[in-house]
Amino acid sequence: SAVISQKPSRDICQRGTSLTIQCQVDSQVTMMFWYRQQPGQSLTLIATANQGSEATYESGFVIDKFPISRPNLTFSTLTVSNMSPEDSSIYLCSASGGGTDTQYFGPGTRLTVL
Amino acid sequence: KQEVTQIPAALSVPEGENLVLNCSFTDSAIYNLQWFRQDPGKGLTSLLLIQSSQREQTSGRLNASLDKSSGRSTLYIAASQPGDSATYLCAVRPAAAGNKLTFGGGTRVLVKP
């Protein structure tokens, strides 16, 4: 199984600022993803983080708002740019591959925007 | 477009009772289905994964069944305990969409001592 860590675990930010969330996997994985979970809601996929190339975004999510990097097989970052209170959510990193179909999730980053 | 539904949205049972959680999906062309547990404010813990060719998977007190043709999966938790209180999410990986998961809305479970 893969163990995924995220930093920070939570943050409170001011409107108009940006926050970068880091995701680290303890083993090499094929796929990495970023999800958003708004209060009381289920998970929505933001994008697939591709190693060494631009991320693949889902409908309703754009690179200018959620730039993503994945410089190697085990690390990715998600930036939430020009934040507004509507961006208050839990952001979760997930990964799969490395010989298993199971998708593993990090502990999440709880973001509150004032 | 794949849609995943979980009913009921919330469930409260006395300790010791068996839990039955339902998940339905609209497109039967799936690669696999995964059940997760989420504690309040936390990430997701994978419970069971069922491949599209399988009918069920078991782990301890947990048993998950899959009927792909009817678009249904059921998670059974035997002899529930207060520690089973959490939100349970099912997610399907469509056959043609890489590793992307589509999640249901979850069932929030409370097991009362």
PDB file of N, CA, C and O in Angstrom, chain A residues 10 31 33 35 37 41-45 48 58 90 92 96-97 100-108 110, chain B residues 6 31-32 34 36 38 40-46 49 51 89 93 98-106:
ATOM      1  N   ARG A  10      -3.883  22.006   7.671  1.00  0.00           N
ATOM      2  CA  ARG A  10      -4.958  22.994   7.650  1.00  0.00           C
ATOM      3  C   ARG A  10      -4.356  24.387   7.578  1.00  0.00           C
ATOM      4  O   ARG A  10      -3.192  24.588   7.929  1.00  0.00           O
ATOM      5  N   MET A  31      -0.154   7.201 -11.067  1.00  0.00           N
ATOM      6  CA  MET A  31      -1.117   8.289 -11.188  1.00  0.00           C
ATOM      7  C   MET A  31      -1.219   9.051  -9.871  1.00  0.00           C
ATOM      8  O   MET A  31      -1.206   8.464  -8.795  1.00  0.00           O
ATOM      9  N   PHE A  33      -3.641  12.385  -8.242  1.00  0.00           N
ATOM     10  CA  PHE A  33      -4.836  13.178  -8.483  1.00  0.00           C
ATOM     11  C   PHE A  33      -5.018  14.185  -7.349  1.00  0.00           C
ATOM     12  O   PHE A  33      -4.578  13.970  -6.228  1.00  0.00           O
ATOM     13  N   TYR A  35      -8.302  16.190  -5.454  1.00  0.00           N
ATOM     14  CA  TYR A  35      -9.751  16.267  -5.289  1.00  0.00           C
ATOM     15  C   TYR A  35     -10.088  17.432  -4.359  1.00  0.00           C
ATOM     16  O   TYR A  35      -9.290  17.828  -3.505  1.00  0.00           O
ATOM     17  N   GLN A  37     -13.238  18.591  -1.621  1.00  0.00           N
ATOM     18  CA  GLN A  37     -14.437  18.189  -0.900  1.00  0.00           C
ATOM     19  C   GLN A  37     -14.988  19.407  -0.187  1.00  0.00           C
ATOM     20  O   GLN A  37     -14.456  19.836   0.845  1.00  0.00           O
ATOM     21  N   GLN A  41     -20.173  17.851   1.348  1.00  0.00           N
ATOM     22  CA  GLN A  41     -20.297  17.263   0.012  1.00  0.00           C
ATOM     23  C   GLN A  41     -19.348  16.072  -0.168  1.00  0.00           C
ATOM     24  O   GLN A  41     -18.486  15.815   0.668  1.00  0.00           O
ATOM     25  N   SER A  42     -19.527  15.392  -1.283  1.00  0.00           N
ATOM     26  CA  SER A  42     -18.615  14.306  -1.619  1.00  0.00           C
ATOM     27  C   SER A  42     -17.406  14.880  -2.366  1.00  0.00           C
ATOM     28  O   SER A  42     -17.232  16.089  -2.462  1.00  0.00           O
ATOM     29  N   LEU A  43     -16.586  14.011  -2.882  1.00  0.00           N
ATOM     30  CA  LEU A  43     -15.338  14.434  -3.522  1.00  0.00           C
ATOM     31  C   LEU A  43     -15.556  14.735  -5.005  1.00  0.00           C
ATOM     32  O   LEU A  43     -16.264  13.995  -5.691  1.00  0.00           O
ATOM     33  N   THR A  44     -14.902  15.776  -5.471  1.00  0.00           N
ATOM     34  CA  THR A  44     -14.913  16.147  -6.883  1.00  0.00           C
ATOM     35  C   THR A  44     -13.481  16.209  -7.385  1.00  0.00           C
ATOM     36  O   THR A  44     -12.631  16.862  -6.760  1.00  0.00           O
ATOM     37  N   LEU A  45     -13.216  15.555  -8.494  1.00  0.00           N
ATOM     38  CA  LEU A  45     -11.866  15.539  -9.056  1.00  0.00           C
ATOM     39  C   LEU A  45     -11.544  16.894  -9.663  1.00  0.00           C
ATOM     40  O   LEU A  45     -12.324  17.413 -10.479  1.00  0.00           O
ATOM     41  N   THR A  48      -5.822  15.536 -12.857  1.00  0.00           N
ATOM     42  CA  THR A  48      -4.818  14.482 -12.815  1.00  0.00           C
ATOM     43  C   THR A  48      -3.454  15.145 -12.953  1.00  0.00           C
ATOM     44  O   THR A  48      -3.232  15.913 -13.905  1.00  0.00           O
ATOM     45  N   GLU A  58     -10.346  18.752 -14.976  1.00  0.00           N
ATOM     46  CA  GLU A  58     -11.743  18.387 -15.186  1.00  0.00           C
ATOM     47  C   GLU A  58     -12.549  19.637 -15.515  1.00  0.00           C
ATOM     48  O   GLU A  58     -12.109  20.777 -15.277  1.00  0.00           O
ATOM     49  N   ILE A  90     -11.897  20.920   1.853  1.00  0.00           N
ATOM     50  CA  ILE A  90     -10.789  20.008   2.110  1.00  0.00           C
ATOM     51  C   ILE A  90     -10.222  19.606   0.751  1.00  0.00           C
ATOM     52  O   ILE A  90     -10.983  19.230  -0.153  1.00  0.00           O
ATOM     53  N   LEU A  92      -7.727  17.041  -1.199  1.00  0.00           N
ATOM     54  CA  LEU A  92      -7.140  15.718  -0.983  1.00  0.00           C
ATOM     55  C   LEU A  92      -6.310  15.291  -2.183  1.00  0.00           C
ATOM     56  O   LEU A  92      -6.731  15.441  -3.331  1.00  0.00           O
ATOM     57  N   SER A  96      -2.373   6.159  -7.262  1.00  0.00           N
ATOM     58  CA  SER A  96      -2.586   4.741  -7.554  1.00  0.00           C
ATOM     59  C   SER A  96      -1.487   4.275  -8.494  1.00  0.00           C
ATOM     60  O   SER A  96      -0.748   5.070  -9.072  1.00  0.00           O
ATOM     61  N   GLY A  97      -1.397   2.959  -8.667  1.00  0.00           N
ATOM     62  CA  GLY A  97      -0.381   2.386  -9.524  1.00  0.00           C
ATOM     63  C   GLY A  97       0.649   1.643  -8.712  1.00  0.00           C
ATOM     64  O   GLY A  97       0.431   1.346  -7.549  1.00  0.00           O
ATOM     65  N   THR A 100      -0.902  -1.968  -8.070  1.00  0.00           N
ATOM     66  CA  THR A 100      -2.214  -2.141  -7.457  1.00  0.00           C
ATOM     67  C   THR A 100      -3.217  -1.192  -8.097  1.00  0.00           C
ATOM     68  O   THR A 100      -2.857  -0.100  -8.517  1.00  0.00           O
ATOM     69  N   ASP A 101      -4.476  -1.623  -8.144  1.00  0.00           N
ATOM     70  CA  ASP A 101      -5.539  -0.749  -8.649  1.00  0.00           C
ATOM     71  C   ASP A 101      -6.139   0.120  -7.557  1.00  0.00           C
ATOM     72  O   ASP A 101      -6.906   1.030  -7.838  1.00  0.00           O
ATOM     73  N   THR A 102      -5.803  -0.201  -6.311  1.00  0.00           N
ATOM     74  CA  THR A 102      -6.377   0.567  -5.205  1.00  0.00           C
ATOM     75  C   THR A 102      -5.901   2.005  -5.272  1.00  0.00           C
ATOM     76  O   THR A 102      -4.732   2.277  -5.536  1.00  0.00           O
ATOM     77  N   GLN A 103      -6.807   2.932  -5.024  1.00  0.00           N
ATOM     78  CA  GLN A 103      -6.443   4.337  -4.976  1.00  0.00           C
ATOM     79  C   GLN A 103      -6.356   4.748  -3.512  1.00  0.00           C
ATOM     80  O   GLN A 103      -7.278   4.517  -2.743  1.00  0.00           O
ATOM     81  N   TYR A 104      -5.237   5.338  -3.156  1.00  0.00           N
ATOM     82  CA  TYR A 104      -4.976   5.737  -1.778  1.00  0.00           C
ATOM     83  C   TYR A 104      -5.065   7.256  -1.664  1.00  0.00           C
ATOM     84  O   TYR A 104      -4.742   7.979  -2.607  1.00  0.00           O
ATOM     85  N   PHE A 105      -5.493   7.697  -0.481  1.00  0.00           N
ATOM     86  CA  PHE A 105      -5.696   9.114  -0.260  1.00  0.00           C
ATOM     87  C   PHE A 105      -4.835   9.631   0.879  1.00  0.00           C
ATOM     88  O   PHE A 105      -4.556   8.912   1.845  1.00  0.00           O
ATOM     89  N   GLY A 106      -4.453  10.888   0.744  1.00  0.00           N
ATOM     90  CA  GLY A 106      -3.788  11.570   1.829  1.00  0.00           C
ATOM     91  C   GLY A 106      -4.788  12.016   2.875  1.00  0.00           C
ATOM     92  O   GLY A 106      -6.000  11.891   2.692  1.00  0.00           O
ATOM     93  N   PRO A 107      -4.304  12.585   3.987  1.00  0.00           N
ATOM     94  CA  PRO A 107      -5.183  12.997   5.079  1.00  0.00           C
ATOM     95  C   PRO A 107      -5.972  14.263   4.784  1.00  0.00           C
ATOM     96  O   PRO A 107      -6.879  14.615   5.539  1.00  0.00           O
ATOM     97  N   GLY A 108      -5.634  14.945   3.697  1.00  0.00           N
ATOM     98  CA  GLY A 108      -6.377  16.150   3.337  1.00  0.00           C
ATOM     99  C   GLY A 108      -5.779  17.415   3.930  1.00  0.00           C
ATOM    100  O   GLY A 108      -5.066  17.387   4.945  1.00  0.00           O
ATOM    101  N   ARG A 110      -7.303  21.049   5.133  1.00  0.00           N
ATOM    102  CA  ARG A 110      -8.531  21.807   5.382  1.00  0.00           C
ATOM    103  C   ARG A 110      -8.234  23.285   5.233  1.00  0.00           C
ATOM    104  O   ARG A 110      -7.465  23.848   6.005  1.00  0.00           O
TER     105      ARG A 110
ATOM    106  N   GLN B   6     -25.730   7.018  -3.372  1.00  0.00           N
ATOM    107  CA  GLN B   6     -25.722   6.212  -2.153  1.00  0.00           C
ATOM    108  C   GLN B   6     -26.961   6.553  -1.325  1.00  0.00           C
ATOM    109  O   GLN B   6     -27.211   7.707  -1.007  1.00  0.00           O
ATOM    110  N   TYR B  31     -14.444  -0.418 -14.423  1.00  0.00           N
ATOM    111  CA  TYR B  31     -13.224  -1.214 -14.272  1.00  0.00           C
ATOM    112  C   TYR B  31     -13.192  -1.835 -12.884  1.00  0.00           C
ATOM    113  O   TYR B  31     -12.836  -2.995 -12.701  1.00  0.00           O
ATOM    114  N   ASN B  32     -13.523  -1.034 -11.861  1.00  0.00           N
ATOM    115  CA  ASN B  32     -13.653  -1.547 -10.512  1.00  0.00           C
ATOM    116  C   ASN B  32     -14.484  -0.603  -9.663  1.00  0.00           C
ATOM    117  O   ASN B  32     -14.859   0.489 -10.115  1.00  0.00           O
ATOM    118  N   GLN B  34     -14.706   0.831  -5.505  1.00  0.00           N
ATOM    119  CA  GLN B  34     -13.957   0.876  -4.257  1.00  0.00           C
ATOM    120  C   GLN B  34     -14.838   1.486  -3.163  1.00  0.00           C
ATOM    121  O   GLN B  34     -15.549   2.474  -3.408  1.00  0.00           O
ATOM    122  N   PHE B  36     -14.758   3.275   0.618  1.00  0.00           N
ATOM    123  CA  PHE B  36     -13.876   4.034   1.500  1.00  0.00           C
ATOM    124  C   PHE B  36     -14.619   4.384   2.786  1.00  0.00           C
ATOM    125  O   PHE B  36     -15.838   4.488   2.809  1.00  0.00           O
ATOM    126  N   GLN B  38     -14.496   7.517   5.729  1.00  0.00           N
ATOM    127  CA  GLN B  38     -13.962   8.832   6.051  1.00  0.00           C
ATOM    128  C   GLN B  38     -14.450   9.252   7.433  1.00  0.00           C
ATOM    129  O   GLN B  38     -15.655   9.349   7.673  1.00  0.00           O
ATOM    130  N   PRO B  40     -14.673  12.222  10.400  1.00  0.00           N
ATOM    131  CA  PRO B  40     -14.896  13.667  10.282  1.00  0.00           C
ATOM    132  C   PRO B  40     -13.599  14.457  10.157  1.00  0.00           C
ATOM    133  O   PRO B  40     -12.690  14.310  10.979  1.00  0.00           O
ATOM    134  N   GLY B  41     -13.503  15.280   9.131  1.00  0.00           N
ATOM    135  CA  GLY B  41     -12.351  16.138   8.928  1.00  0.00           C
ATOM    136  C   GLY B  41     -11.085  15.421   8.499  1.00  0.00           C
ATOM    137  O   GLY B  41     -10.007  16.022   8.497  1.00  0.00           O
ATOM    138  N   LYS B  42     -11.192  14.159   8.138  1.00  0.00           N
ATOM    139  CA  LYS B  42     -10.022  13.355   7.790  1.00  0.00           C
ATOM    140  C   LYS B  42     -10.044  12.942   6.326  1.00  0.00           C
ATOM    141  O   LYS B  42     -10.997  13.203   5.593  1.00  0.00           O
ATOM    142  N   GLY B  43      -8.959  12.272   5.919  1.00  0.00           N
ATOM    143  CA  GLY B  43      -8.894  11.736   4.569  1.00  0.00           C
ATOM    144  C   GLY B  43      -9.675  10.444   4.447  1.00  0.00           C
ATOM    145  O   GLY B  43     -10.440  10.060   5.337  1.00  0.00           O
ATOM    146  N   LEU B  44      -9.492   9.766   3.326  1.00  0.00           N
ATOM    147  CA  LEU B  44     -10.216   8.531   3.050  1.00  0.00           C
ATOM    148  C   LEU B  44      -9.337   7.319   3.308  1.00  0.00           C
ATOM    149  O   LEU B  44      -8.161   7.307   2.947  1.00  0.00           O
ATOM    150  N   THR B  45      -9.956   6.287   3.897  1.00  0.00           N
ATOM    151  CA  THR B  45      -9.273   5.008   4.101  1.00  0.00           C
ATOM    152  C   THR B  45      -9.937   3.984   3.194  1.00  0.00           C
ATOM    153  O   THR B  45     -11.154   3.804   3.250  1.00  0.00           O
ATOM    154  N   SER B  46      -9.142   3.331   2.361  1.00  0.00           N
ATOM    155  CA  SER B  46      -9.687   2.311   1.480  1.00  0.00           C
ATOM    156  C   SER B  46     -10.080   1.077   2.283  1.00  0.00           C
ATOM    157  O   SER B  46      -9.302   0.572   3.100  1.00  0.00           O
ATOM    158  N   LEU B  49     -11.806  -3.166  -2.474  1.00  0.00           N
ATOM    159  CA  LEU B  49     -11.855  -2.900  -3.916  1.00  0.00           C
ATOM    160  C   LEU B  49     -12.370  -4.143  -4.602  1.00  0.00           C
ATOM    161  O   LEU B  49     -11.880  -5.255  -4.332  1.00  0.00           O
ATOM    162  N   GLN B  51     -12.999  -5.770  -8.331  1.00  0.00           N
ATOM    163  CA  GLN B  51     -12.802  -5.665  -9.767  1.00  0.00           C
ATOM    164  C   GLN B  51     -14.114  -5.965 -10.484  1.00  0.00           C
ATOM    165  O   GLN B  51     -14.984  -6.645  -9.938  1.00  0.00           O
ATOM    166  N   LEU B  89     -18.072   5.924   1.694  1.00  0.00           N
ATOM    167  CA  LEU B  89     -18.175   6.397   0.319  1.00  0.00           C
ATOM    168  C   LEU B  89     -17.867   5.257  -0.641  1.00  0.00           C
ATOM    169  O   LEU B  89     -16.941   4.470  -0.408  1.00  0.00           O
ATOM    170  N   ARG B  93     -14.526   3.354 -10.856  1.00  0.00           N
ATOM    171  CA  ARG B  93     -13.533   3.705 -11.863  1.00  0.00           C
ATOM    172  C   ARG B  93     -14.092   3.234 -13.201  1.00  0.00           C
ATOM    173  O   ARG B  93     -14.178   2.023 -13.429  1.00  0.00           O
ATOM    174  N   GLY B  98      -9.253   5.990 -17.518  1.00  0.00           N
ATOM    175  CA  GLY B  98      -8.032   5.932 -16.743  1.00  0.00           C
ATOM    176  C   GLY B  98      -8.315   5.551 -15.317  1.00  0.00           C
ATOM    177  O   GLY B  98      -9.169   4.726 -15.046  1.00  0.00           O
ATOM    178  N   ASN B  99      -7.600   6.173 -14.387  1.00  0.00           N
ATOM    179  CA  ASN B  99      -7.782   5.830 -12.983  1.00  0.00           C
ATOM    180  C   ASN B  99      -8.720   6.788 -12.264  1.00  0.00           C
ATOM    181  O   ASN B  99      -8.811   6.748 -11.045  1.00  0.00           O
ATOM    182  N   LYS B 100      -9.424   7.648 -12.982  1.00  0.00           N
ATOM    183  CA  LYS B 100     -10.278   8.628 -12.329  1.00  0.00           C
ATOM    184  C   LYS B 100     -11.446   7.945 -11.640  1.00  0.00           C
ATOM    185  O   LYS B 100     -12.041   7.017 -12.168  1.00  0.00           O
ATOM    186  N   LEU B 101     -11.792   8.404 -10.448  1.00  0.00           N
ATOM    187  CA  LEU B 101     -12.906   7.858  -9.690  1.00  0.00           C
ATOM    188  C   LEU B 101     -14.077   8.830  -9.684  1.00  0.00           C
ATOM    189  O   LEU B 101     -13.885  10.039  -9.588  1.00  0.00           O
ATOM    190  N   THR B 102     -15.278   8.265  -9.757  1.00  0.00           N
ATOM    191  CA  THR B 102     -16.504   9.039  -9.562  1.00  0.00           C
ATOM    192  C   THR B 102     -17.114   8.585  -8.257  1.00  0.00           C
ATOM    193  O   THR B 102     -17.400   7.392  -8.095  1.00  0.00           O
ATOM    194  N   PHE B 103     -17.327   9.536  -7.340  1.00  0.00           N
ATOM    195  CA  PHE B 103     -17.776   9.225  -6.003  1.00  0.00           C
ATOM    196  C   PHE B 103     -19.281   9.394  -5.840  1.00  0.00           C
ATOM    197  O   PHE B 103     -19.905  10.273  -6.461  1.00  0.00           O
ATOM    198  N   GLY B 104     -19.844   8.564  -4.957  1.00  0.00           N
ATOM    199  CA  GLY B 104     -21.187   8.798  -4.475  1.00  0.00           C
ATOM    200  C   GLY B 104     -21.170   9.835  -3.369  1.00  0.00           C
ATOM    201  O   GLY B 104     -20.112  10.280  -2.917  1.00  0.00           O
ATOM    202  N   GLY B 105     -22.364  10.222  -2.923  1.00  0.00           N
ATOM    203  CA  GLY B 105     -22.468  11.261  -1.913  1.00  0.00           C
ATOM    204  C   GLY B 105     -22.162  10.798  -0.498  1.00  0.00           C
ATOM    205  O   GLY B 105     -22.010  11.613   0.408  1.00  0.00           O
ATOM    206  N   GLY B 106     -22.065   9.476  -0.316  1.00  0.00           N
ATOM    207  CA  GLY B 106     -21.716   8.953   0.998  1.00  0.00           C
ATOM    208  C   GLY B 106     -22.915   8.621   1.856  1.00  0.00           C
ATOM    209  O   GLY B 106     -24.015   9.170   1.677  1.00  0.00           O
TER     210      GLY B 106
END
